[in-house]
XYZ file of C-alpha atoms in Angstrom:
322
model
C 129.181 80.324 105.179
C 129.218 76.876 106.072
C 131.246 73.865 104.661
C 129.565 72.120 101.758
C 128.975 68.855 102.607
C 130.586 65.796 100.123
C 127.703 65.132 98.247
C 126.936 68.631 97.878
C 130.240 69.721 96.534
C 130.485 67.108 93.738
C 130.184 68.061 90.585
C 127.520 65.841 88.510
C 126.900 67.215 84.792
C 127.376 64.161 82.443
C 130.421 63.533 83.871
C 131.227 59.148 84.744
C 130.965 59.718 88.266
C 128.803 58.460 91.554
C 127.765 60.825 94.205
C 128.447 60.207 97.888
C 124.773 60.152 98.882
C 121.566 59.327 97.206
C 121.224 60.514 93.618
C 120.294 64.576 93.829
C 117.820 66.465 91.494
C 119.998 68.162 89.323
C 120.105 70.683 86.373
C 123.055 71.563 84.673
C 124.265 74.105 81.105
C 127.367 73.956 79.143
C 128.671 75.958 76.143
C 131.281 74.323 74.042
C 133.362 76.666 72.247
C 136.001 76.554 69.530
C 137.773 79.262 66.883
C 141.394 79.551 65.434
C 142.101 82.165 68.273
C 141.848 79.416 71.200
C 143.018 76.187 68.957
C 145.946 75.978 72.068
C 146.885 72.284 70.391
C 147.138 73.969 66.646
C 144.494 71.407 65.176
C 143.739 73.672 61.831
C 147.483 74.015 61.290
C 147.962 70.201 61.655
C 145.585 68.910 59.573
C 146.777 69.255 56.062
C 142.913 69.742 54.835
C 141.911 72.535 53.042
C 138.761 72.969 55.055
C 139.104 74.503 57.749
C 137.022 75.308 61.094
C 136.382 78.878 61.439
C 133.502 78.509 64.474
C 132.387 75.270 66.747
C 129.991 75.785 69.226
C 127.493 74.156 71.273
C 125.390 74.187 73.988
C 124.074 71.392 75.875
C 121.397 70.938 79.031
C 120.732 68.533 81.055
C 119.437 66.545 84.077
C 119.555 63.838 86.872
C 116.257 63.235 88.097
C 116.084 60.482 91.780
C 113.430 57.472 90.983
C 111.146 56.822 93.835
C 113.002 53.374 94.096
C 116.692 53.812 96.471
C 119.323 54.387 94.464
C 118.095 54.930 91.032
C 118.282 57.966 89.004
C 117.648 58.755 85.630
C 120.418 61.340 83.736
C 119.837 62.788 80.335
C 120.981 65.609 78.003
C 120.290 67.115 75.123
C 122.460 69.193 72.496
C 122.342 71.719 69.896
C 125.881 72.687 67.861
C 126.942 74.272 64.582
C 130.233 74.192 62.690
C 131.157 77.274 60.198
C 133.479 75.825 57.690
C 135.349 77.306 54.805
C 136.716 76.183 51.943
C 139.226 77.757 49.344
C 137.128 76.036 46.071
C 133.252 75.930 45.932
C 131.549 74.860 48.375
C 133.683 77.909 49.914
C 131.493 78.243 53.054
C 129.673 75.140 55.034
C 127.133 75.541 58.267
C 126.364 72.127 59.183
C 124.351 71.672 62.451
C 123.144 68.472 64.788
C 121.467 68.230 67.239
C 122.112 65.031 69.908
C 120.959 63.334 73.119
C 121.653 61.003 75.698
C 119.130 58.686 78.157
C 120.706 56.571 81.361
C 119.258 54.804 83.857
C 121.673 54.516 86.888
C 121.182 52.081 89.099
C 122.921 50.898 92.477
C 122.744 47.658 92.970
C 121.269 46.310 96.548
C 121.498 42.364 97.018
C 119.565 40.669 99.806
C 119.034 43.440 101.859
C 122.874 44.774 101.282
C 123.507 47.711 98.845
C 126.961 48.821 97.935
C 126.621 52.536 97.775
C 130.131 53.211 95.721
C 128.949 51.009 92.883
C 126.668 51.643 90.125
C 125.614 50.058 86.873
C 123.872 51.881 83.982
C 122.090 51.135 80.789
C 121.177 53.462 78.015
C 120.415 55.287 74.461
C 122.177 58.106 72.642
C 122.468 59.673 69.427
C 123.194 62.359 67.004
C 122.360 63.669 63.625
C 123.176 66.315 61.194
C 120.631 68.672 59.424
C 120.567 68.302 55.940
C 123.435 70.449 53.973
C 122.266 71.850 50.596
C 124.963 72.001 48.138
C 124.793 74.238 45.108
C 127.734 74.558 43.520
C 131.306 72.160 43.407
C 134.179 72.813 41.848
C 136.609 69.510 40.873
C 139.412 69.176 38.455
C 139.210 72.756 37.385
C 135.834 72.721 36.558
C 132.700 74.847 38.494
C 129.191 73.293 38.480
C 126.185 75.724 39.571
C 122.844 74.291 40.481
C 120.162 75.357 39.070
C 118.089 78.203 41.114
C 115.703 76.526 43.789
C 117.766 72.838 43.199
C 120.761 71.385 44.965
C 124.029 69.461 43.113
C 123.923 67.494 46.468
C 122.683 66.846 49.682
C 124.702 65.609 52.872
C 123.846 64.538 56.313
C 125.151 61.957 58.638
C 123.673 60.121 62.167
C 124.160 57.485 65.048
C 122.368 55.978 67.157
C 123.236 53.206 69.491
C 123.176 51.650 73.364
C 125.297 51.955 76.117
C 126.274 49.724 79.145
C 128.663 51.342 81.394
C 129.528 50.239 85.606
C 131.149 52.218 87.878
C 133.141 52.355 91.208
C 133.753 55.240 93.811
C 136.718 55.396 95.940
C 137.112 58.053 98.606
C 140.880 58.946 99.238
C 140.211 61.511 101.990
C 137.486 63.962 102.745
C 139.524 66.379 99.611
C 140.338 63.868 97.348
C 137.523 60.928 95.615
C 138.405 58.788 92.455
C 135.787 56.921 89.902
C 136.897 54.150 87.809
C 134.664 53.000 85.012
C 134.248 51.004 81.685
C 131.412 51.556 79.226
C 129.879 49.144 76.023
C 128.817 51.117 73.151
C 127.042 49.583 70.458
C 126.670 52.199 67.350
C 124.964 52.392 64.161
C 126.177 55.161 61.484
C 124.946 56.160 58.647
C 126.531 58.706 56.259
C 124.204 60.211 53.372
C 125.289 62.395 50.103
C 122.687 62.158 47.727
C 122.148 63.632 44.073
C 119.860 63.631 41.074
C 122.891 64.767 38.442
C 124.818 61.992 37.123
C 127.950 64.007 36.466
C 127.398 64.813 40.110
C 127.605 61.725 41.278
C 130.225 60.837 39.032
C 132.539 63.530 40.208
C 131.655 62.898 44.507
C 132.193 59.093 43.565
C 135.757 60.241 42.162
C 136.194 61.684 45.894
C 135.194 58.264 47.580
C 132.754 59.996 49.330
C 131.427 58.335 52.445
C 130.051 55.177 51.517
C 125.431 54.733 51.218
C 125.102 51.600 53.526
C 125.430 51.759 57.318
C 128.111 50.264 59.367
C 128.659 49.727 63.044
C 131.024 50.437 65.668
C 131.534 48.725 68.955
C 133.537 51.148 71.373
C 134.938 50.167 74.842
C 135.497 53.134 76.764
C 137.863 53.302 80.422
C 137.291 55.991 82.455
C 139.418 57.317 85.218
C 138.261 60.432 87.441
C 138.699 62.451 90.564
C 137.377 65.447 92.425
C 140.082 67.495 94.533
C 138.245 69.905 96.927
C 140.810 72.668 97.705
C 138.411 74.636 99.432
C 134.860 74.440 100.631
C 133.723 76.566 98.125
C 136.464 75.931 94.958
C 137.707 72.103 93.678
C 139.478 70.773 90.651
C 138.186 67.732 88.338
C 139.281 65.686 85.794
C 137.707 63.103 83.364
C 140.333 60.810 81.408
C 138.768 58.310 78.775
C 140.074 55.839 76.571
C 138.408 54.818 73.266
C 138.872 51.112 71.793
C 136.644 51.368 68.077
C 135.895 48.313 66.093
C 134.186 48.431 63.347
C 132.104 46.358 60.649
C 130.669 47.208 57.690
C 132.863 49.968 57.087
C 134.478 49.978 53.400
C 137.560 51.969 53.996
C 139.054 54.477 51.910
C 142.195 53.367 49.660
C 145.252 54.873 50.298
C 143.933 56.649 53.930
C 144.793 55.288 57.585
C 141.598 54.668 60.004
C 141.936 55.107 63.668
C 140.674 53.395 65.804
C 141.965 54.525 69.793
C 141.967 57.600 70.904
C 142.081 59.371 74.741
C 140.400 62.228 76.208
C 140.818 64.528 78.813
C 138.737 66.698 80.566
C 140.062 69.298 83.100
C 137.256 71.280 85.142
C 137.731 74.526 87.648
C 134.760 75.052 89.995
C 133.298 77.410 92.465
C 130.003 77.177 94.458
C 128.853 80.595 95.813
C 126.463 77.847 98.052
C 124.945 74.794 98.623
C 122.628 74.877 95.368
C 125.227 76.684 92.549
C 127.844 75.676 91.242
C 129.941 77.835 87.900
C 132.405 75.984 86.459
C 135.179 76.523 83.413
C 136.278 73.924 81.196
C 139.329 72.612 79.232
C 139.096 69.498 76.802
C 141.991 67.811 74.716
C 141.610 65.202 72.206
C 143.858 62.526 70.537
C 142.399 62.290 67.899
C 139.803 65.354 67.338
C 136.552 63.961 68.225
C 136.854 60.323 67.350
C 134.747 57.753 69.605
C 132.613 61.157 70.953
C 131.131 61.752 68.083
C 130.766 59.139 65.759
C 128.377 60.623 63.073
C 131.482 62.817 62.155
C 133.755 59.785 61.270
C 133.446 58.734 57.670
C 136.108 57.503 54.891
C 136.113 60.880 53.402
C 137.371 63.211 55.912
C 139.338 60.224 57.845
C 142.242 62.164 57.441
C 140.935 64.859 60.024
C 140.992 62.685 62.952
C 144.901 62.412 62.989
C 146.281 65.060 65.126
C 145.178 66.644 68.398
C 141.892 68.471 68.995
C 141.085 71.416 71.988
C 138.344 73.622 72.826
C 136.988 75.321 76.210
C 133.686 75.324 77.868
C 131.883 77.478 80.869
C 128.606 76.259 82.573
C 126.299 75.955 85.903
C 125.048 73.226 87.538
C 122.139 73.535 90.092
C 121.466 71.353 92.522
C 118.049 71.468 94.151
């Protein structure tokens, strides 16, 4: 078998990274998986909340696609989860799903005839948003209120939507070892809906502080720090560190409950190319602060509380690069 060459060995998914060469066409699957059996950083014991998170998976494809102009590439995704969640008090079992997706353009710049191959800027869109959750029956203070058959007490769902500005840098160590360095602008808009036609309803979820009707925004900075360690032509070792910086505005926080605002990432990757074209790959992701900054539509004055402590889960995927 021969050696894979640099370019062909690196690992692209929707990782912050530049390849050596031109951009290649790519295709690339990942499943996200989480349940109490693999929580290795104890989130569900941590949390304090009564809800807990019996299932969280996901599965996401996606794609870099080379532009006809040198050095341009367009890289998107697209992503399809559910959460089962249970409860000890009505609503005892929850099944909320989103779907989400994610447009850049990456560019490397060439000026007067010089191009500077281990740079790159990119622009972009992304987004996420719930499915509506029916609610039909609450139970608060003692008391249990039953909807009506074929009506809801309440209906949640949650979204974001914002753009991205990100540049990047490539440094090649040796012909094992390459590092990226990067810094992204996100520019957010979230929206948090629980709606209901029963006054008592809305009485007893406005009791709860539930997340708040008008939108608000968040401006994240994010730092990024990678490297690729090829310890064999066909096996290599990743990582992906991030750091989150959130402001927000517009947000009416919750009395009595802590907001965060920071949080770091990282992203530890095993994988093995049978040959030039495949590559299979295994997973490992730890969180600060669950899934703060990732996913934003989750992050409301309601379940605030959530985002304290450490979050894990493990992935598996396959990346094809024709």
């Amino acid at each position: 078998m021969l050696p894979l060459s640099d370019s062909e060995r690196q690992a692209v998914l929707d990782r912050p990274v530049i390849q050596a060469k031109q951009p290649s066409r790519t295709y690339w699957a990942r499943r996200d998986y989480f349940d109490p059996a693999l929580d290795f950083l104890d989130y569900q014991n941590n949390t304090g909340s009564r809800s807990k998170i019996r299932r969280w998976s996901s599965l996401r494809l996606g794609s870099q696609q080379p532009l006809r102009w040198k050095g341009t590439a367009l890289r998107f995704w697209l992503e399809q989860g559910e959460q089962v969640i249970s409860r000890p008090d009505p609503p005892k079992h929850l099944s909320p799903e989103y779907q989400a997706g994610e447009i850049r353009f990456h560019w490397r710049p060439r000026w007067r005839g010089q191009s500077f191959p281990d740079d790159a800027l990119e622009v972009g869109y992304l987004g996420h948003r719930t499915r509506s959750e029916t609610v039909t029956q609450l139970k608060q203070g003692g008391v249990t209120l039953t909807a009506a058959p074929g009506t809801a007490l309440f209906r949640s769902s949650a979204r974001d939507r914002g753009w991205l500005l990100a540049v990047r840098h490539r440094s090649t160590l040796s012909c094992d070892w390459v590092l990226y360095f990067g810094a992204e602008y996100r520019d957010m808009t979230i929206e948090s809906r629980t709606l209901s036609h029963d006054r008592l309803v809305t009485a007893l979820l406005a009791a709860q502080q539930i997340p708040q009707s008008t939108p608000w925004k968040e401006k994240q900075v994010v730092l990024n720090l990678s490297a690729d360690w090829s310890i064999r032509p066909t096996w290599q070792i990743a990582f992906d560190l991030e750091h989150f910086h959130i402001n927000r505005h517009d947000y009416l926080p919750r009395k009595g409950f802590v907001d965060y605002d920071h949080n770091m990432t990282l992203d530890g990757y095993l994988f093995w190319s049978p040959n030039h074209s495949w590559r299979f790959f295994v997973q490992g992701h730890a969180s600060q602060h669950f899934v703060l900054g990732d996913k934003p539509f989750l992050y409301n004055r309601r379940n605030n509380h959530t985002f304290r402590h450490p979050f894990g889960l493990l992935s598996f995927g396959v990346q094809y690069q024709g």
